[in-house]
Structures are given as C-alpha cells and as structure tokens.
Amino acid sequence: MTDEQGTTGAVLVVGGGIGGLTAALETAEVGKDVFLVEREASLGGRVAQLNEYFPKMCPPSCGLEINFKRIQNNRKIRVYTMTTVKAVAGEPGNYQVTLETSPRYVNSNCAGCGECAEACPDEIDNEFNFGMNKSKAVYLPHEMAFPRRYVIKKEALSPEGIKAVKAACKYNAVDLDMQVETRTINVASIVWATGWSPYDATRMENLKYGQSPSIVTNMMFERLAAPGGPTAGKIVRPGDNKEIDSIAFVQCAGSRDENHLEYCSHICCMATFKQMTYVREQYPDARIYVFYIDLRTPGKYEKFRESRMADEKAVFIKGKVADVNLEVDGSVTVVAENALTAEKISQNVDMVVLATGMQPNFAINDVPAALQMDANGFIISEPEKGMISAGCAKKAADVVTCTQSSTAAALKAIQASRR
Ligand SMILES: Cc1cc2nc3c(=O)[nH]c(=O)nc-3n(C[C@H](O)[C@H](O)[C@H](O)COP(=O)(O)OP(=O)(O)OC[C@H]3O[C@@H](n4cnc5c(N)ncnc54)[C@H](O)[C@@H]3O)c2cc1C
C-alpha cells in the first residue's frame, strides 16, 4: 500500500466523465490540488461514446480533447485511471480515502503505437461498442483515449498471444506481473461525479431486447452511427447488415414507469431527434416511426424538435408500446395503441431503437461512503460535510447542465476545503 498525502485542502473528484473533468479542472485552475479517479482505462465517460452531441451536433472530440489538454497541462491534477474508491474515513476537511487501482498490464513506457494489438491473435467483445464487434485482447479503449495507453485483458490472452504481444512491443511496456495497487490519500472534500449507465433493457420483457439483433438501445445506436463504431459509421441492421428502409424509436423505454425508472431521463427525446438526423443523413427515403408518451424538449431544444418533426417521412405516434414481435425475416413489429385515436397499431420495421433512460451508477454499484441519496440512487450534496454531487450522479441531465452543476460543485468543494 502506498500513502500519498494530498496537500491541505486537496479535493478528490470521483468519475472522469464530462462532469468530473469539469469539476477537476475548475477546482485545480484556482490552485487547489485535485485527485481525479476514474474506474475505466480512459477519461471521457459516456460522452466519448456518442457519435455527435447536441446542441451543436459536433463529435465528442470537440468537447473532450480541450479538457484532456487542460488536464495534461495542469500539474495540480493527479489522474488515476482503472481506479475506484474502496473506503472513506475521517471527517469533513480531513478525509482519508482508500483507492484501489486494477492492473493495466501496460506500463507508462507505452507510446500508443498499436503494434501489440496488431500482433495479438486473441479477441474479446468490444465493450465500448456494446459487444457489437470484437477488439483485440490488447486494445486502446477508444480512438480518443486519454491517457493514450493500451490495456491488456490478461485472462483473454492465449500463451501464443502473450508471446506475440511481448515480442511486438519495442518499448518494454508489457508487464503481465502488475498487481492491484492500494493507496490512501488525504482530502478535504469529495466531488462525486460517477455518472450513469443505460437502464438494463432486458428488464422490459415486452420490448424483447436481447432476443433479436434488430432491437438495439439508443446508446448502441450512437455507436452504430459513429466512425469508430462496429460498422465504421454505416447504419445497418446488426445481425444481417441490412440497409434501413424503416426504423422505429420507442421512447421512455423504462423511464417514467414505476416498475422501472420512475423519473424522466431528460435527454431521451432529444437523443431520438438527434438520431433521426443520423438516419436521414444516410437514408433520405427511410420511414421513421417514433412511439412516445410525451415529447419533452425544454428550452432552446424546442427548435430542434420542430425541425425534426417537419420530416415528411417521419410519423409520430402518441402511445406506449405494448409489444415488440420478432418476425422470421429479421424484421420486428411494434404494437401500440394510438392514445389520440384509440386505434391499435402494428407497425413492421427493419429495426427498433429503445430510448432507454439514464440510471445513476450508484443505484447499481457499491457505494463506498456514507452518502445521502434519493430513492432512485441520485446523490444529494451535503456541502457542510464536503460531499458534493455533480453531473448525472446528481440528476439525469444533458452535457450543458452537467458542466454547470460540476462548476457549482467545484465551488462548493473549494469552500468546504477552506474551513
Ligand atoms: C442515447 C443518449 C444520447 C445522448 N446524447 C447527448 C447529446 O447529444 N448531448 C448532450 O448534451 N447529452 C447527451 N446525452 C447525455 C450525456 O451522455 C450526459 O449528460 C453525460 O454523459 C453526463 O456526464 P457525467 O460525467 O455526469 O456522467 P458519465 O458520462 O456517466 O461519466 C461518469 C464517469 O464516472 C466513472 N465512474 C462511475 N463510477 C465510478 C466509480 N465508482 N469510481 C470511479 N469512476 C467511476 C464512469 O466510468 C464515467 O467515466 C445522451 C444520453 C443518452 C442516453
């Protein structure tokens, strides 16, 4: 175990998504020492998985890369990837936090050249692409990865793979003897920016997710449209690569439902309007069906909604989807009742996108500290204790709202660390 004392008043930020990056930078740029801890092998969180993001419809690199550069240039921030918080002891202003870092099996000599991956014969499911394709067992988490360092999934390496990967590395960066590391840090306050995961779509049995490759979630659809995705950005039906003549979006898949997520995830309607744009860019004649309970696009997003709803080949059906039926030709039939006309609809389409909501990670993962949380697992800030939540760990929100709450969290963390 190593003991890395923070200077007096240091701040720990847990989670390296857009929320945590913002909180860490805002805190460090006023001169505070910051520890930024991320459980994955790279920073960026869910935003890195998006193809484009609204409102500007730019690739995630336009928001993330500038933050990565600011972090690289700021000596006040110490970044630990593949690291989680194991325990928090002490009191406000003086917390001792135990961190645990999993082995990457690639040391800091790595130059990111990729020759190890080229030589590696072993493959694993590509988690970043939700298992829709394979990656090598030695991989860069994604094209924008920061730090730009490869990771090895040791248990997936065959004896030949071990030999090939070691032989391919010119920098002596492969270290398969790396062990789990534990360290303790001292901090005055903690920003929890642990974000969200897609709600588990298999829990809505009527929507048949997992029973046909023609049914995907909205986050999978982001990867299908992304240049670094499983089809290099060409939207085709997973399973048989059929081009799309028709597609249905099922809104509130699990959201606003007391049996699942009782709240509105805030961004799913906007995400669907955005994804309609992806479809339209590649398929000018495709028929698009959107099944919804209500369409919620507050504030300036109204204009975006209006422009998408003007699409003449798009049909909007107000009605909760009762069933999704699988057909033998790989297509799917969406069954719903139109709440405005009481008409029963059975719409056959090539593929279905489930607009699954955002569930806070601490609703589904272990919580390593005594945090105040609401019934859905969102963290309630307690600034007097120096425990502050930010981004989607606080509430389901878009990126702009997350960066605002993270800036506010940084201010509260700084105030708490001055007491
Ligand atoms: C389909 C879809 C499309 C979207 N499109 C847009 C869009 O176009 N525009 C827009 O503004 N918003 C969009 N969003 C919302 C956007 O993704 C969120 O606003 C954003 O991801 C929130 O960032 P965050 O940092 O709070 O959380 P996250 O992005 O989830 O980042 C949290 C980070 O914390 C890490 N973490 C979690 N637990 C721990 C732990 N215990 N220890 C250490 N690290 C941990 C995670 O690995 C992750 O890196 C979309 C959402 C969906 C579902």
PDB file of C-alpha atoms in Angstrom, residues 195-404:
ATOM      1  CA  GLY A 195     -22.460   9.415 -13.801  1.00  0.00           C
ATOM      2  CA  TRP A 196     -24.898   6.934 -15.224  1.00  0.00           C
ATOM      3  CA  SER A 197     -25.403   3.664 -17.075  1.00  0.00           C
ATOM      4  CA  PRO A 198     -28.080   2.763 -19.617  1.00  0.00           C
ATOM      5  CA  TYR A 199     -31.086   1.193 -17.877  1.00  0.00           C
ATOM      6  CA  ASP A 200     -30.991  -2.587 -18.367  1.00  0.00           C
ATOM      7  CA  ALA A 201     -33.354  -3.048 -21.336  1.00  0.00           C
ATOM      8  CA  THR A 202     -33.786  -6.791 -20.730  1.00  0.00           C
ATOM      9  CA  ARG A 203     -35.941  -5.829 -17.745  1.00  0.00           C
ATOM     10  CA  MET A 204     -38.764  -4.654 -20.050  1.00  0.00           C
ATOM     11  CA  GLU A 205     -39.731  -8.139 -21.212  1.00  0.00           C
ATOM     12  CA  ASN A 206     -42.353  -6.902 -23.692  1.00  0.00           C
ATOM     13  CA  LEU A 207     -39.699  -4.971 -25.643  1.00  0.00           C
ATOM     14  CA  LYS A 208     -37.699  -8.165 -26.378  1.00  0.00           C
ATOM     15  CA  TYR A 209     -34.257  -6.612 -26.066  1.00  0.00           C
ATOM     16  CA  GLY A 210     -31.602  -9.331 -26.289  1.00  0.00           C
ATOM     17  CA  GLN A 211     -33.868 -11.655 -28.285  1.00  0.00           C
ATOM     18  CA  SER A 212     -33.048 -10.205 -31.724  1.00  0.00           C
ATOM     19  CA  PRO A 213     -30.089  -8.175 -33.020  1.00  0.00           C
ATOM     20  CA  SER A 214     -32.677  -5.941 -34.765  1.00  0.00           C
ATOM     21  CA  ILE A 215     -33.536  -4.392 -31.380  1.00  0.00           C
ATOM     22  CA  VAL A 216     -30.860  -2.054 -30.031  1.00  0.00           C
ATOM     23  CA  THR A 217     -30.668   0.618 -27.348  1.00  0.00           C
ATOM     24  CA  ASN A 218     -30.133   4.310 -28.066  1.00  0.00           C
ATOM     25  CA  MET A 219     -26.520   4.099 -26.820  1.00  0.00           C
ATOM     26  CA  MET A 220     -25.864   1.172 -29.174  1.00  0.00           C
ATOM     27  CA  PHE A 221     -27.316   3.311 -31.950  1.00  0.00           C
ATOM     28  CA  GLU A 222     -24.797   6.064 -31.111  1.00  0.00           C
ATOM     29  CA  ARG A 223     -22.021   3.519 -31.681  1.00  0.00           C
ATOM     30  CA  LEU A 224     -23.657   2.218 -34.895  1.00  0.00           C
ATOM     31  CA  ALA A 225     -23.562   5.760 -36.291  1.00  0.00           C
ATOM     32  CA  ALA A 226     -20.054   6.588 -35.028  1.00  0.00           C
ATOM     33  CA  PRO A 227     -16.996   6.422 -37.320  1.00  0.00           C
ATOM     34  CA  GLY A 228     -15.184   4.362 -34.659  1.00  0.00           C
ATOM     35  CA  GLY A 229     -18.193   2.053 -34.204  1.00  0.00           C
ATOM     36  CA  PRO A 230     -18.692  -1.567 -35.280  1.00  0.00           C
ATOM     37  CA  THR A 231     -19.692  -0.633 -38.856  1.00  0.00           C
ATOM     38  CA  ALA A 232     -17.395   2.408 -39.219  1.00  0.00           C
ATOM     39  CA  GLY A 233     -20.451   4.664 -39.035  1.00  0.00           C
ATOM     40  CA  LYS A 234     -22.693   2.943 -41.591  1.00  0.00           C
ATOM     41  CA  ILE A 235     -26.113   2.411 -40.027  1.00  0.00           C
ATOM     42  CA  VAL A 236     -27.206  -1.124 -40.884  1.00  0.00           C
ATOM     43  CA  ARG A 237     -29.238  -3.707 -39.039  1.00  0.00           C
ATOM     44  CA  PRO A 238     -26.995  -5.652 -36.667  1.00  0.00           C
ATOM     45  CA  GLY A 239     -27.108  -9.352 -37.392  1.00  0.00           C
ATOM     46  CA  ASP A 240     -27.501  -9.256 -41.183  1.00  0.00           C
ATOM     47  CA  ASN A 241     -26.189  -5.768 -42.131  1.00  0.00           C
ATOM     48  CA  LYS A 242     -29.395  -4.948 -43.998  1.00  0.00           C
ATOM     49  CA  GLU A 243     -29.715  -1.310 -45.081  1.00  0.00           C
ATOM     50  CA  ILE A 244     -32.548   0.522 -43.378  1.00  0.00           C
ATOM     51  CA  ASP A 245     -35.890   1.133 -45.130  1.00  0.00           C
ATOM     52  CA  SER A 246     -37.806   1.667 -41.911  1.00  0.00           C
ATOM     53  CA  ILE A 247     -36.954   2.163 -38.248  1.00  0.00           C
ATOM     54  CA  ALA A 248     -38.917   2.703 -35.034  1.00  0.00           C
ATOM     55  CA  PHE A 249     -37.838   4.606 -31.932  1.00  0.00           C
ATOM     56  CA  VAL A 250     -39.527   3.539 -28.701  1.00  0.00           C
ATOM     57  CA  GLN A 251     -39.467   6.413 -26.205  1.00  0.00           C
ATOM     58  CA  CYS A 252     -39.485   6.100 -22.413  1.00  0.00           C
ATOM     59  CA  ALA A 253     -38.130   2.533 -22.584  1.00  0.00           C
ATOM     60  CA  GLY A 254     -38.097   2.055 -18.829  1.00  0.00           C
ATOM     61  CA  SER A 255     -38.391   5.733 -17.931  1.00  0.00           C
ATOM     62  CA  ARG A 256     -41.467   7.301 -16.312  1.00  0.00           C
ATOM     63  CA  ASP A 257     -42.570   3.862 -15.219  1.00  0.00           C
ATOM     64  CA  GLU A 258     -42.966   2.968 -11.556  1.00  0.00           C
ATOM     65  CA  ASN A 259     -41.814  -0.577 -12.279  1.00  0.00           C
ATOM     66  CA  HIS A 260     -38.533   0.687 -13.712  1.00  0.00           C
ATOM     67  CA  LEU A 261     -37.220   4.282 -13.568  1.00  0.00           C
ATOM     68  CA  GLU A 262     -39.955   6.477 -12.162  1.00  0.00           C
ATOM     69  CA  TYR A 263     -38.344   9.687 -13.439  1.00  0.00           C
ATOM     70  CA  CYS A 264     -37.923  11.278 -16.882  1.00  0.00           C
ATOM     71  CA  SER A 265     -34.311  10.870 -18.043  1.00  0.00           C
ATOM     72  CA  HIS A 266     -34.436  14.359 -19.527  1.00  0.00           C
ATOM     73  CA  ILE A 267     -32.470  13.738 -22.721  1.00  0.00           C
ATOM     74  CA  CYS A 268     -34.075  10.709 -24.445  1.00  0.00           C
ATOM     75  CA  CYS A 269     -36.464  12.712 -26.653  1.00  0.00           C
ATOM     76  CA  MET A 270     -33.595  14.952 -27.763  1.00  0.00           C
ATOM     77  CA  ALA A 271     -31.399  11.899 -28.306  1.00  0.00           C
ATOM     78  CA  THR A 272     -34.065  10.388 -30.584  1.00  0.00           C
ATOM     79  CA  PHE A 273     -34.440  13.623 -32.578  1.00  0.00           C
ATOM     80  CA  LYS A 274     -30.672  13.648 -32.947  1.00  0.00           C
ATOM     81  CA  GLN A 275     -30.633  10.003 -34.035  1.00  0.00           C
ATOM     82  CA  MET A 276     -33.361  10.718 -36.615  1.00  0.00           C
ATOM     83  CA  THR A 277     -30.789  13.076 -38.136  1.00  0.00           C
ATOM     84  CA  TYR A 278     -28.241  10.246 -38.335  1.00  0.00           C
ATOM     85  CA  VAL A 279     -30.831   8.084 -40.163  1.00  0.00           C
ATOM     86  CA  ARG A 280     -31.899  10.837 -42.520  1.00  0.00           C
ATOM     87  CA  GLU A 281     -28.316  11.688 -43.497  1.00  0.00           C
ATOM     88  CA  GLN A 282     -27.711   8.105 -44.628  1.00  0.00           C
ATOM     89  CA  TYR A 283     -31.216   7.155 -45.809  1.00  0.00           C
ATOM     90  CA  PRO A 284     -33.136  10.068 -47.368  1.00  0.00           C
ATOM     91  CA  ASP A 285     -36.190   7.838 -48.017  1.00  0.00           C
ATOM     92  CA  ALA A 286     -36.324   5.703 -44.871  1.00  0.00           C
ATOM     93  CA  ARG A 287     -39.606   5.726 -42.961  1.00  0.00           C
ATOM     94  CA  ILE A 288     -39.143   6.678 -39.312  1.00  0.00           C
ATOM     95  CA  TYR A 289     -41.722   5.931 -36.598  1.00  0.00           C
ATOM     96  CA  VAL A 290     -41.467   7.465 -33.132  1.00  0.00           C
ATOM     97  CA  PHE A 291     -43.667   5.990 -30.388  1.00  0.00           C
ATOM     98  CA  TYR A 292     -43.901   8.341 -27.413  1.00  0.00           C
ATOM     99  CA  ILE A 293     -45.846   9.207 -24.276  1.00  0.00           C
ATOM    100  CA  ASP A 294     -44.954  12.929 -24.389  1.00  0.00           C
ATOM    101  CA  LEU A 295     -42.202  14.671 -26.320  1.00  0.00           C
ATOM    102  CA  ARG A 296     -40.087  16.720 -23.920  1.00  0.00           C
ATOM    103  CA  THR A 297     -37.530  19.124 -25.361  1.00  0.00           C
ATOM    104  CA  PRO A 298     -37.396  22.083 -22.992  1.00  0.00           C
ATOM    105  CA  GLY A 299     -35.909  25.497 -23.665  1.00  0.00           C
ATOM    106  CA  LYS A 300     -33.843  26.048 -26.757  1.00  0.00           C
ATOM    107  CA  TYR A 301     -34.216  22.408 -27.796  1.00  0.00           C
ATOM    108  CA  GLU A 302     -37.775  23.189 -28.991  1.00  0.00           C
ATOM    109  CA  LYS A 303     -36.417  24.454 -32.311  1.00  0.00           C
ATOM    110  CA  PHE A 304     -34.577  21.179 -32.866  1.00  0.00           C
ATOM    111  CA  ARG A 305     -37.782  19.243 -32.149  1.00  0.00           C
ATOM    112  CA  GLU A 306     -39.738  21.381 -34.599  1.00  0.00           C
ATOM    113  CA  SER A 307     -37.197  20.843 -37.373  1.00  0.00           C
ATOM    114  CA  ARG A 308     -37.188  17.049 -36.880  1.00  0.00           C
ATOM    115  CA  MET A 309     -40.987  16.845 -36.691  1.00  0.00           C
ATOM    116  CA  ALA A 310     -41.186  18.614 -40.055  1.00  0.00           C
ATOM    117  CA  ASP A 311     -39.647  15.499 -41.649  1.00  0.00           C
ATOM    118  CA  GLU A 312     -42.355  14.285 -44.038  1.00  0.00           C
ATOM    119  CA  LYS A 313     -41.273  10.664 -43.884  1.00  0.00           C
ATOM    120  CA  ALA A 314     -41.439  10.560 -40.096  1.00  0.00           C
ATOM    121  CA  VAL A 315     -44.562   9.506 -38.217  1.00  0.00           C
ATOM    122  CA  PHE A 316     -45.070  10.356 -34.543  1.00  0.00           C
ATOM    123  CA  ILE A 317     -47.433   8.077 -32.641  1.00  0.00           C
ATOM    124  CA  LYS A 318     -48.562   9.038 -29.156  1.00  0.00           C
ATOM    125  CA  GLY A 319     -48.870   5.673 -27.473  1.00  0.00           C
ATOM    126  CA  LYS A 320     -46.932   3.439 -25.123  1.00  0.00           C
ATOM    127  CA  VAL A 321     -45.548   0.375 -26.883  1.00  0.00           C
ATOM    128  CA  ALA A 322     -47.246  -2.793 -25.624  1.00  0.00           C
ATOM    129  CA  ASP A 323     -45.223  -5.362 -27.549  1.00  0.00           C
ATOM    130  CA  VAL A 324     -42.403  -5.881 -29.995  1.00  0.00           C
ATOM    131  CA  ASN A 325     -42.818  -9.035 -32.085  1.00  0.00           C
ATOM    132  CA  LEU A 326     -39.946 -10.769 -33.859  1.00  0.00           C
ATOM    133  CA  GLU A 327     -40.521 -11.815 -37.487  1.00  0.00           C
ATOM    134  CA  VAL A 328     -38.757 -14.642 -39.327  1.00  0.00           C
ATOM    135  CA  ASP A 329     -37.147 -12.295 -41.875  1.00  0.00           C
ATOM    136  CA  GLY A 330     -35.311 -10.423 -39.088  1.00  0.00           C
ATOM    137  CA  SER A 331     -37.745  -7.504 -39.056  1.00  0.00           C
ATOM    138  CA  VAL A 332     -39.788  -6.545 -35.991  1.00  0.00           C
ATOM    139  CA  THR A 333     -43.387  -5.443 -35.490  1.00  0.00           C
ATOM    140  CA  VAL A 334     -44.104  -2.750 -32.927  1.00  0.00           C
ATOM    141  CA  VAL A 335     -47.541  -2.940 -31.335  1.00  0.00           C
ATOM    142  CA  ALA A 336     -49.108   0.077 -29.624  1.00  0.00           C
ATOM    143  CA  GLU A 337     -52.386   1.872 -29.159  1.00  0.00           C
ATOM    144  CA  ASN A 338     -52.587   5.401 -30.516  1.00  0.00           C
ATOM    145  CA  ALA A 339     -53.723   7.358 -27.452  1.00  0.00           C
ATOM    146  CA  LEU A 340     -55.220  10.110 -29.627  1.00  0.00           C
ATOM    147  CA  THR A 341     -57.327   7.937 -31.955  1.00  0.00           C
ATOM    148  CA  ALA A 342     -57.668   4.725 -29.845  1.00  0.00           C
ATOM    149  CA  GLU A 343     -56.536   2.856 -32.963  1.00  0.00           C
ATOM    150  CA  LYS A 344     -54.408  -0.279 -32.452  1.00  0.00           C
ATOM    151  CA  ILE A 345     -51.193  -0.101 -34.467  1.00  0.00           C
ATOM    152  CA  SER A 346     -48.931  -2.936 -35.629  1.00  0.00           C
ATOM    153  CA  GLN A 347     -46.022  -1.375 -37.447  1.00  0.00           C
ATOM    154  CA  ASN A 348     -43.456  -3.592 -39.128  1.00  0.00           C
ATOM    155  CA  VAL A 349     -39.936  -2.100 -39.352  1.00  0.00           C
ATOM    156  CA  ASP A 350     -36.398  -3.209 -40.138  1.00  0.00           C
ATOM    157  CA  MET A 351     -35.098  -2.338 -36.703  1.00  0.00           C
ATOM    158  CA  VAL A 352     -36.071  -0.806 -33.367  1.00  0.00           C
ATOM    159  CA  VAL A 353     -34.183   1.631 -31.152  1.00  0.00           C
ATOM    160  CA  LEU A 354     -35.169   1.605 -27.489  1.00  0.00           C
ATOM    161  CA  ALA A 355     -34.724   5.016 -25.894  1.00  0.00           C
ATOM    162  CA  THR A 356     -33.504   3.620 -22.586  1.00  0.00           C
ATOM    163  CA  GLY A 357     -33.048   6.063 -19.747  1.00  0.00           C
ATOM    164  CA  MET A 358     -30.066   7.001 -17.616  1.00  0.00           C
ATOM    165  CA  GLN A 359     -29.708   5.250 -14.264  1.00  0.00           C
ATOM    166  CA  PRO A 360     -27.234   6.668 -11.739  1.00  0.00           C
ATOM    167  CA  ASN A 361     -24.293   4.304 -11.289  1.00  0.00           C
ATOM    168  CA  PHE A 362     -24.656   4.326  -7.526  1.00  0.00           C
ATOM    169  CA  ALA A 363     -28.132   2.789  -7.936  1.00  0.00           C
ATOM    170  CA  ILE A 364     -26.449  -0.325  -9.346  1.00  0.00           C
ATOM    171  CA  ASN A 365     -22.861  -0.285  -7.975  1.00  0.00           C
ATOM    172  CA  ASP A 366     -21.430  -0.479  -4.469  1.00  0.00           C
ATOM    173  CA  VAL A 367     -21.377   2.856  -2.665  1.00  0.00           C
ATOM    174  CA  PRO A 368     -18.057   3.245  -0.809  1.00  0.00           C
ATOM    175  CA  ALA A 369     -19.023   6.111   1.530  1.00  0.00           C
ATOM    176  CA  ALA A 370     -21.907   7.265   3.710  1.00  0.00           C
ATOM    177  CA  LEU A 371     -23.656   9.357   1.063  1.00  0.00           C
ATOM    178  CA  GLN A 372     -27.121  10.823   1.148  1.00  0.00           C
ATOM    179  CA  MET A 373     -29.078   9.511  -1.845  1.00  0.00           C
ATOM    180  CA  ASP A 374     -32.651   9.757  -3.091  1.00  0.00           C
ATOM    181  CA  ALA A 375     -34.822   6.716  -3.744  1.00  0.00           C
ATOM    182  CA  ASN A 376     -33.504   6.424  -7.313  1.00  0.00           C
ATOM    183  CA  GLY A 377     -29.812   6.452  -6.376  1.00  0.00           C
ATOM    184  CA  PHE A 378     -29.037  10.086  -7.266  1.00  0.00           C
ATOM    185  CA  ILE A 379     -26.604  11.611  -4.758  1.00  0.00           C
ATOM    186  CA  ILE A 380     -27.794  14.553  -2.674  1.00  0.00           C
ATOM    187  CA  SER A 381     -24.995  17.048  -1.955  1.00  0.00           C
ATOM    188  CA  GLU A 382     -24.050  17.730   1.652  1.00  0.00           C
ATOM    189  CA  PRO A 383     -21.674  20.707   1.275  1.00  0.00           C
ATOM    190  CA  GLU A 384     -21.266  21.059   5.040  1.00  0.00           C
ATOM    191  CA  LYS A 385     -19.729  17.572   5.038  1.00  0.00           C
ATOM    192  CA  GLY A 386     -17.667  18.267   1.917  1.00  0.00           C
ATOM    193  CA  MET A 387     -19.634  15.592  -0.006  1.00  0.00           C
ATOM    194  CA  ILE A 388     -20.853  17.111  -3.245  1.00  0.00           C
ATOM    195  CA  SER A 389     -22.542  15.532  -6.254  1.00  0.00           C
ATOM    196  CA  ALA A 390     -22.202  16.656  -9.862  1.00  0.00           C
ATOM    197  CA  GLY A 391     -23.391  15.757 -13.368  1.00  0.00           C
ATOM    198  CA  CYS A 392     -25.652  12.745 -13.833  1.00  0.00           C
ATOM    199  CA  ALA A 393     -24.714  11.394 -10.405  1.00  0.00           C
ATOM    200  CA  LYS A 394     -26.845  14.296  -9.148  1.00  0.00           C
ATOM    201  CA  LYS A 395     -29.674  14.140 -11.697  1.00  0.00           C
ATOM    202  CA  ALA A 396     -30.306  12.929 -15.238  1.00  0.00           C
ATOM    203  CA  ALA A 397     -29.220  15.799 -17.491  1.00  0.00           C
ATOM    204  CA  ASP A 398     -27.633  16.900 -20.762  1.00  0.00           C
ATOM    205  CA  VAL A 399     -23.979  17.870 -21.032  1.00  0.00           C
ATOM    206  CA  VAL A 400     -24.528  21.611 -20.614  1.00  0.00           C
ATOM    207  CA  THR A 401     -26.485  21.094 -17.390  1.00  0.00           C
ATOM    208  CA  CYS A 402     -23.827  18.640 -16.169  1.00  0.00           C
ATOM    209  CA  THR A 403     -20.998  21.091 -16.732  1.00  0.00           C
ATOM    210  CA  GLN A 404     -22.968  23.779 -14.885  1.00  0.00           C
TER     211      GLN A 404
END
